[in-house]
Amino acid sequence: MLVEENALLRLVLEELPHGLCMFDGQDRLVLANRRYAEMWGIPEPLTRPGTAFKTIMAASTANQNQQTGLKAMPPDGWSGVHVREWTLTDGRIIQVTVTRLPDASTIALHEDITERRRSQEQVVYLAGHDQLTGLLNLAAMRAVFEELLARNAAGDEFAVLCLDLDKFKRVNDSFGHAVGDQLLAQVALRIQSCLRHDEQVARLGGDEFLILQCGTTQPESSKSLAKRVISALSEPFNLGRSVAQIGVSVGIAIAPFDGICPDDLLKNADLALYRAKADGRGTWRYFEPQMNAKAEARRALEADLRVALAQGQFHLVYQPQVSLLTRKVTGAEALLRWQHPKRGNISPVEFIGLAEETGLIIDIGRWVLAQACLDAMQWQASVRVAVNVSAVQFAQSNLLRDVGNALSNSALPADRLEIEITESVLMQDEKQSLALITELRDLGVFMALDDFGTGFSSLSYLLSFPLHRLKIDRSFVQNVDTNPKARSIVRAIAGLGNNLGLATTVEGVETLDQLKVVQSEGCIEVQGFLFSQPCPHSELLDLIHNLNHSPVWSALEEMPHG
């Protein structure tokens, strides 16, 4: 019976996933299982009872090279439980839990915790690093911030550089997010190649990066670093079957002058970055105190915009579009105006860009569509209304639904609504833009390409997109009566429109001389101050009925020919 029990005990010991051994009070082996011998590379003869512990360890082929103790080695005569970790030359980590009994004998459990430690290290790594690029993330970078601020207290300066890629969205939209990720990985490598001692980079998310630079003379060193990064990222990127040309804008804040805590330094570097982007991108700017004042004014304006939308402070004015053949108003462009209760009229130049950046343009644009259609229902049936739609509306809102609701609620026929877009709308995502323009055309709405001739790929869009009208930009009309090149451009665009079956409207006609030239070059519809400045709805109604009596026509006829 005892033999059977011993055999069963031995079987259990051999099946344990961990190594197990027991030594007597003189450190002589009492028992050991096979896993213990395998784990430490102990020859079989030395696993027999009676072998001294020192002999076993001396013969072990594991040859441990480092011991990391979770607890200090206990003194002689200790009892209880003691845990130690051993790192072996082959990279394994063995955790040994030793229990010492009152008679000085010991039982030790040996567990290979290599994978556990690696998993823990991976968790720690992922918590502090960006998975796509392998760079530090902002959470990990804050620890670096704290270290640098401690140095800063001793008088050292350091620079914070915020980076934002230029034209990255275009790469994502053109080639897809997989290629965009590939580009970001290459960007990270190029930025790292620009760094020197005591410079670290993190990815903040999207196409934004952060560099901390210390141990150098400021601002010269940060300027030099910004130049290196801008130069490196301006070179083309090979993305397999595609080549991308991007750039980067850089905003710089220097501690302690621009802040003494991470949040202030990041905010100020970001303000400088915003200035670099506003100044044309592909450059760097240092933080300046007045940027804070501008940021506060911007935040106040954004808050006022939200109130204006809620309280109905917006209104529309209209600029007529005039046919040179019938001498009648054929359409009117709806233009947004803001009557602020304290500041009075605020120019669209001040708030449209902010509305687009904040996304408020979506709700504002929806209101403009609805109001313009309601107003147009009071005009003659032959007069259409033109409404500008921004790239943000086109990309982020349900424009087809908003147009349908505006037409339905006003009962305006779809062919009396004209949506004006610019090339920036078409450049975002050509497939999506084509689909939406086609749906709007199928609804019966007219589509016009505004500011034609100012983009870099206008002709390709004429072939790809189902448009109805080209609006010749005012920049070509300003000197059309004195500049032969401007006149040639107007003639070419008017001819192109006629040949492609597209209507053309000339914007910015302000003088009789300009009107005479554009008429002689084949343009049949004009818009500008010569006939009317943007006016309230009530004045437009009068203009629609009385335009044929305008003194412009008689003055035009009295002008000499040739």
Coordinates of C-alpha atoms in Angstrom, one line a residue, residues 56-444:
I56 CA 23.4 21.1 -8.0
M57 CA 23.7 24.8 -8.7
A58 CA 27.4 24.5 -9.7
A59 CA 26.4 21.8 -12.3
S60 CA 23.4 23.7 -13.7
T61 CA 23.8 24.5 -17.4
A62 CA 21.4 27.4 -17.0
N63 CA 24.3 29.5 -15.6
Q64 CA 22.2 32.3 -14.2
N65 CA 23.9 35.6 -14.7
Q66 CA 21.7 37.9 -12.7
Q67 CA 19.5 37.7 -9.7
T68 CA 16.7 40.2 -9.2
G69 CA 15.2 39.8 -5.7
L70 CA 11.7 40.8 -4.9
K71 CA 12.9 40.5 -1.3
A72 CA 16.4 40.8 0.2
M73 CA 18.1 37.4 1.0
P74 CA 16.8 36.5 4.5
P75 CA 19.3 36.0 7.4
D76 CA 20.4 32.6 8.7
G77 CA 17.8 30.8 10.7
W78 CA 14.9 32.4 8.8
S79 CA 11.6 30.7 8.4
G80 CA 8.5 31.4 6.4
V81 CA 8.2 32.2 2.6
H82 CA 10.7 34.0 0.5
V83 CA 10.3 34.9 -3.2
R84 CA 13.1 35.6 -5.7
E85 CA 13.4 36.0 -9.4
W86 CA 16.3 34.8 -11.5
T87 CA 17.1 36.0 -15.1
L88 CA 19.0 33.4 -17.0
T89 CA 21.5 33.8 -19.8
D90 CA 19.0 32.4 -22.3
G91 CA 16.5 35.2 -21.4
R92 CA 14.2 33.1 -19.2
I93 CA 12.9 34.5 -15.9
I94 CA 12.4 32.0 -13.2
Q95 CA 10.4 32.9 -10.0
V96 CA 11.4 30.8 -7.0
T97 CA 9.1 30.6 -4.0
V98 CA 10.9 29.0 -1.1
T99 CA 9.1 27.9 2.1
R100 CA 11.3 27.2 5.1
L101 CA 9.9 24.9 7.7
P102 CA 10.7 25.0 11.4
D103 CA 13.2 22.1 11.1
A104 CA 15.2 24.2 8.6
S105 CA 14.1 22.0 5.6
T106 CA 12.9 23.9 2.5
I107 CA 10.3 23.3 -0.2
A108 CA 10.8 25.4 -3.4
L109 CA 8.4 26.0 -6.3
H110 CA 10.0 27.1 -9.6
E111 CA 7.9 28.9 -12.2
D112 CA 8.9 30.1 -15.6
I113 CA 7.3 33.6 -15.7
T114 CA 9.1 34.8 -18.9
E115 CA 5.9 35.2 -20.9
R116 CA 4.1 36.8 -18.0
R117 CA 6.8 39.4 -17.7
R118 CA 6.9 40.0 -21.4
S119 CA 3.2 40.5 -21.5
Q120 CA 3.5 43.0 -18.6
E121 CA 6.3 44.8 -20.3
Q122 CA 4.2 44.9 -23.5
V123 CA 1.3 46.4 -21.6
V124 CA 3.6 49.0 -20.1
Y125 CA 5.1 49.7 -23.6
L126 CA 1.7 50.1 -25.3
A127 CA 0.5 52.4 -22.5
G128 CA 3.3 54.8 -23.3
H129 CA 3.8 54.4 -27.0
D130 CA 1.9 55.0 -30.2
Q131 CA 1.2 51.6 -31.8
L132 CA 1.5 52.8 -35.4
T133 CA 4.8 54.6 -35.2
G134 CA 6.4 53.3 -32.1
L135 CA 6.9 56.8 -30.8
L136 CA 6.1 58.0 -27.3
N137 CA 2.5 59.1 -26.8
L138 CA 1.5 62.3 -24.9
A139 CA 1.0 60.4 -21.6
A140 CA 4.6 59.1 -21.7
M141 CA 5.9 62.5 -22.9
R142 CA 4.5 64.1 -19.8
A143 CA 7.0 62.3 -17.7
V144 CA 9.7 63.7 -19.9
F145 CA 8.1 67.1 -19.5
E146 CA 8.4 66.8 -15.7
E147 CA 12.0 65.9 -15.9
L148 CA 12.8 68.9 -18.1
L149 CA 10.8 71.2 -15.9
A150 CA 12.9 70.0 -13.0
R151 CA 16.0 70.9 -15.0
N152 CA 14.4 74.2 -15.9
A153 CA 14.2 75.0 -12.2
A154 CA 18.0 74.9 -12.3
G155 CA 18.1 77.4 -15.1
D156 CA 18.1 75.2 -18.2
E157 CA 15.9 76.3 -21.1
F158 CA 14.0 73.9 -23.4
A159 CA 11.8 74.1 -26.4
V160 CA 8.4 72.5 -27.2
L161 CA 7.8 72.1 -30.9
C162 CA 4.2 71.2 -32.1
L163 CA 4.1 69.7 -35.6
D164 CA 1.2 69.3 -38.0
L165 CA 1.5 67.7 -41.4
D166 CA 0.4 69.7 -44.4
K167 CA -1.8 68.0 -47.1
F168 CA -1.9 64.8 -45.1
K169 CA -5.7 64.6 -45.5
R170 CA -5.4 64.7 -49.2
V171 CA -3.2 61.6 -49.1
N172 CA -5.7 59.8 -46.9
D173 CA -8.6 60.8 -49.2
S174 CA -6.7 59.9 -52.4
F175 CA -5.0 56.7 -51.5
G176 CA -6.9 55.4 -48.4
H177 CA -6.1 55.1 -44.7
A178 CA -3.7 52.2 -45.2
V179 CA -1.4 54.3 -47.3
G180 CA -1.9 57.2 -44.9
D181 CA -0.7 55.0 -42.0
Q182 CA 2.3 54.0 -44.1
L183 CA 3.0 57.6 -44.6
L184 CA 2.8 58.4 -40.9
A185 CA 5.3 55.6 -40.1
Q186 CA 7.7 57.0 -42.6
V187 CA 7.2 60.5 -41.2
A188 CA 8.1 59.3 -37.7
L189 CA 11.3 57.8 -39.0
R190 CA 12.3 61.0 -40.8
I191 CA 11.6 63.1 -37.7
Q192 CA 13.7 60.8 -35.6
S193 CA 16.5 61.1 -38.1
C194 CA 16.5 64.9 -37.5
L195 CA 16.8 64.6 -33.7
R196 CA 20.0 64.9 -31.8
H197 CA 21.0 64.4 -28.1
D198 CA 18.4 65.3 -25.6
E199 CA 15.6 65.6 -28.2
Q200 CA 12.5 63.4 -28.0
V201 CA 9.5 63.0 -30.2
A202 CA 5.9 61.8 -29.5
R203 CA 2.9 61.3 -31.7
L204 CA -0.1 63.1 -30.3
G205 CA -2.6 61.5 -32.7
G206 CA -3.7 61.9 -36.3
D207 CA -1.0 63.8 -38.1
E208 CA 0.2 65.8 -35.1
F209 CA 3.6 65.3 -33.4
L210 CA 5.5 66.8 -30.5
I211 CA 9.2 67.3 -30.0
L212 CA 10.9 68.3 -26.7
Q213 CA 14.4 69.8 -27.0
C214 CA 16.7 70.6 -24.1
G215 CA 20.4 71.0 -23.3
T216 CA 20.8 73.6 -26.1
T217 CA 20.9 77.3 -26.6
Q218 CA 17.5 78.8 -27.4
P219 CA 16.0 80.0 -29.6
E220 CA 18.8 79.2 -32.1
S221 CA 18.6 75.4 -31.6
S222 CA 14.8 75.1 -32.0
K223 CA 15.0 77.2 -35.1
S224 CA 17.6 74.9 -36.5
L225 CA 15.6 71.8 -35.6
A226 CA 12.4 73.2 -37.2
K227 CA 14.4 73.8 -40.4
R228 CA 15.7 70.2 -40.4
V229 CA 12.3 68.7 -39.9
I230 CA 10.6 70.9 -42.5
S231 CA 13.3 70.1 -45.0
A232 CA 13.1 66.4 -44.3
L233 CA 9.4 66.2 -44.6
S234 CA 9.2 68.3 -47.8
E235 CA 11.0 65.5 -49.7
P236 CA 8.7 63.1 -51.6
F237 CA 7.5 59.9 -49.8
N238 CA 7.6 56.6 -51.7
L239 CA 4.5 54.7 -50.7
G240 CA 4.7 51.6 -52.9
R241 CA 2.7 52.4 -56.1
S242 CA 2.2 56.0 -55.0
V243 CA 4.4 59.0 -54.3
A244 CA 3.2 61.6 -51.8
Q245 CA 4.4 65.2 -51.4
I246 CA 3.4 66.8 -48.1
G247 CA 5.0 69.2 -45.7
V248 CA 4.8 70.3 -42.1
S249 CA 4.1 73.4 -40.1
V250 CA 5.8 74.0 -36.7
G251 CA 4.8 76.0 -33.7
I252 CA 7.5 76.6 -31.0
A253 CA 7.2 77.6 -27.3
I254 CA 10.3 78.0 -25.0
A255 CA 10.3 77.4 -21.3
P256 CA 10.3 79.2 -18.9
F257 CA 9.5 82.3 -21.0
D258 CA 6.3 80.8 -22.6
G259 CA 5.1 78.7 -19.7
I260 CA 6.3 76.7 -16.7
C261 CA 3.9 73.8 -16.9
P262 CA 3.2 71.2 -19.7
D263 CA -0.3 72.4 -20.4
D264 CA 0.7 76.1 -20.9
L265 CA 3.6 75.2 -23.0
L266 CA 1.6 72.8 -25.2
K267 CA -1.2 75.4 -25.6
N268 CA 1.3 78.2 -26.5
A269 CA 3.2 76.0 -29.0
D270 CA -0.2 75.1 -30.5
L271 CA -1.1 78.7 -30.9
A272 CA 2.2 79.3 -32.7
L273 CA 1.5 76.3 -34.9
Y274 CA -1.9 77.8 -35.8
R275 CA -0.1 81.0 -36.8
A276 CA 2.4 79.0 -38.9
K277 CA -0.5 77.4 -40.8
A278 CA -2.3 80.7 -41.2
D279 CA 0.9 82.2 -42.7
G280 CA 1.0 79.7 -45.5
R281 CA 2.1 76.4 -43.9
G282 CA 5.5 74.8 -44.5
T283 CA 7.1 77.2 -42.0
W284 CA 7.6 77.7 -38.3
R285 CA 6.5 80.4 -35.8
Y286 CA 7.4 81.2 -32.2
F287 CA 4.8 81.8 -29.6
E288 CA 4.1 85.5 -29.0
P289 CA 2.1 86.9 -26.1
Q290 CA -0.5 88.6 -28.4
M291 CA -1.4 85.2 -29.7
N292 CA -3.2 84.5 -26.4
A293 CA -5.3 87.6 -26.9
K294 CA -6.2 86.5 -30.4
A295 CA -7.1 83.1 -29.2
E296 CA -9.3 84.6 -26.5
A297 CA -11.0 86.8 -29.1
R298 CA -11.5 83.7 -31.3
R299 CA -13.1 81.8 -28.5
A300 CA -15.4 84.7 -27.7
L301 CA -16.4 85.0 -31.4
E302 CA -17.1 81.2 -31.5
A303 CA -19.4 81.6 -28.4
D304 CA -21.1 84.6 -30.1
L305 CA -21.6 82.5 -33.3
R306 CA -23.5 79.9 -31.4
V307 CA -25.7 82.5 -29.8
A308 CA -26.2 84.2 -33.1
L309 CA -27.5 80.9 -34.6
A310 CA -29.8 80.2 -31.7
Q311 CA -31.2 83.8 -31.5
G312 CA -31.6 84.4 -35.2
Q313 CA -29.0 87.2 -35.6
F314 CA -28.2 86.1 -39.2
H315 CA -29.9 87.5 -42.3
L316 CA -29.5 87.2 -46.0
V317 CA -28.8 89.8 -48.7
Y318 CA -28.8 89.1 -52.4
Q319 CA -26.7 90.2 -55.4
P320 CA -28.6 89.9 -58.7
Q321 CA -27.2 88.1 -61.7
V322 CA -28.2 89.8 -64.9
S323 CA -28.7 88.5 -68.5
L324 CA -27.0 90.7 -71.1
L325 CA -29.4 89.3 -73.7
T326 CA -32.8 89.9 -72.0
R327 CA -31.5 92.7 -69.6
K328 CA -33.4 91.0 -66.8
V329 CA -32.5 89.5 -63.5
T330 CA -32.1 85.8 -64.0
G331 CA -30.8 84.9 -60.6
A332 CA -29.5 86.2 -57.3
E333 CA -26.7 84.9 -55.1
A334 CA -27.6 84.6 -51.4
L335 CA -25.0 86.1 -49.1
L336 CA -24.9 85.7 -45.3
R337 CA -24.7 88.6 -43.0
W338 CA -24.4 88.8 -39.2
Q339 CA -25.9 91.7 -37.2
H340 CA -24.2 91.4 -33.8
P341 CA -26.2 93.1 -31.0
K342 CA -23.1 94.9 -29.7
R343 CA -20.5 94.9 -32.5
G344 CA -23.0 95.7 -35.3
N345 CA -22.4 94.1 -38.7
I346 CA -19.6 91.5 -38.7
S347 CA -18.0 90.8 -42.0
P348 CA -18.2 87.2 -43.3
V349 CA -14.5 87.3 -43.7
E350 CA -14.3 87.4 -39.9
F351 CA -16.6 84.5 -39.1
I352 CA -17.0 82.1 -42.1
G353 CA -13.6 80.6 -41.6
L354 CA -14.2 80.1 -37.9
A355 CA -17.6 78.6 -38.6
E356 CA -16.0 76.1 -40.9
E357 CA -13.3 75.2 -38.5
T358 CA -15.8 74.6 -35.6
G359 CA -18.4 72.8 -37.8
L360 CA -21.0 75.5 -37.0
I361 CA -21.1 76.1 -40.8
I362 CA -23.3 72.9 -41.1
D363 CA -26.2 74.4 -39.1
I364 CA -25.6 77.9 -40.4
G365 CA -25.6 76.5 -44.0
R366 CA -28.8 74.5 -43.4
W367 CA -30.5 77.8 -42.3
V368 CA -29.2 79.7 -45.3
L369 CA -30.6 77.0 -47.7
A370 CA -34.0 77.1 -46.0
Q371 CA -34.3 80.9 -45.9
A372 CA -33.0 81.4 -49.4
C373 CA -35.6 79.0 -50.8
L374 CA -38.4 80.7 -48.9
D375 CA -37.3 84.1 -50.1
A376 CA -37.0 82.9 -53.8
M377 CA -40.6 81.8 -53.7
Q378 CA -41.6 85.5 -53.7
W379 CA -39.7 86.2 -56.9
Q380 CA -40.7 85.8 -60.5
A381 CA -40.7 82.2 -61.6
S382 CA -37.9 82.8 -64.0
V383 CA -35.4 83.9 -61.3
R384 CA -33.3 81.3 -59.5
V385 CA -31.4 81.6 -56.2
A386 CA -27.8 80.6 -55.8
V387 CA -26.5 79.3 -52.5
N388 CA -22.8 78.8 -51.6
V389 CA -22.0 75.4 -50.0
S390 CA -18.6 75.1 -48.2
A391 CA -16.3 72.1 -48.4
V392 CA -17.2 71.3 -44.7
Q393 CA -20.9 71.1 -45.5
F394 CA -20.2 69.0 -48.5
A395 CA -18.1 66.5 -46.6
Q396 CA -19.7 66.3 -43.1
S397 CA -23.4 67.0 -43.4
N398 CA -26.3 65.3 -45.1
L399 CA -26.5 68.0 -47.8
L400 CA -28.9 66.0 -50.0
R401 CA -31.4 65.8 -47.2
D402 CA -31.0 69.5 -46.3
V403 CA -31.6 70.5 -49.9
G404 CA -34.6 68.3 -50.1
N405 CA -36.1 69.7 -46.9
A406 CA -35.5 73.3 -48.0
L407 CA -37.2 72.7 -51.4
S408 CA -40.1 70.7 -49.8
N409 CA -40.8 73.3 -47.0
S410 CA -40.7 76.2 -49.4
A411 CA -42.3 74.5 -52.4
L412 CA -39.6 76.0 -54.6
P413 CA -39.0 74.1 -57.8
A414 CA -35.6 72.3 -57.7
D415 CA -34.5 73.9 -61.0
R416 CA -34.7 77.4 -59.4
L417 CA -32.1 76.4 -56.8
E418 CA -28.4 76.6 -57.8
I419 CA -25.7 75.2 -55.5
E420 CA -22.3 77.0 -55.8
I421 CA -19.2 75.0 -54.9
T422 CA -15.5 75.7 -55.3
E423 CA -12.7 73.3 -56.4
S424 CA -11.8 72.7 -52.8
V425 CA -15.1 70.8 -52.5
L426 CA -14.2 68.6 -55.4
M427 CA -10.7 67.9 -54.2
Q428 CA -11.7 66.4 -50.9
D429 CA -12.9 63.0 -52.1
E430 CA -13.6 62.9 -55.9
K431 CA -15.8 59.7 -55.7
Q432 CA -17.9 61.0 -52.9
S433 CA -18.2 64.5 -54.5
L434 CA -19.2 63.0 -57.8
A435 CA -21.9 60.9 -56.2
L436 CA -23.4 63.8 -54.3
I437 CA -23.3 66.2 -57.2
T438 CA -25.0 63.5 -59.4
E439 CA -27.7 63.0 -56.7
L440 CA -28.3 66.8 -56.5
R441 CA -28.6 67.0 -60.3
D442 CA -31.0 64.1 -60.3
L443 CA -33.1 66.0 -57.8
G444 CA -33.3 68.8 -60.4

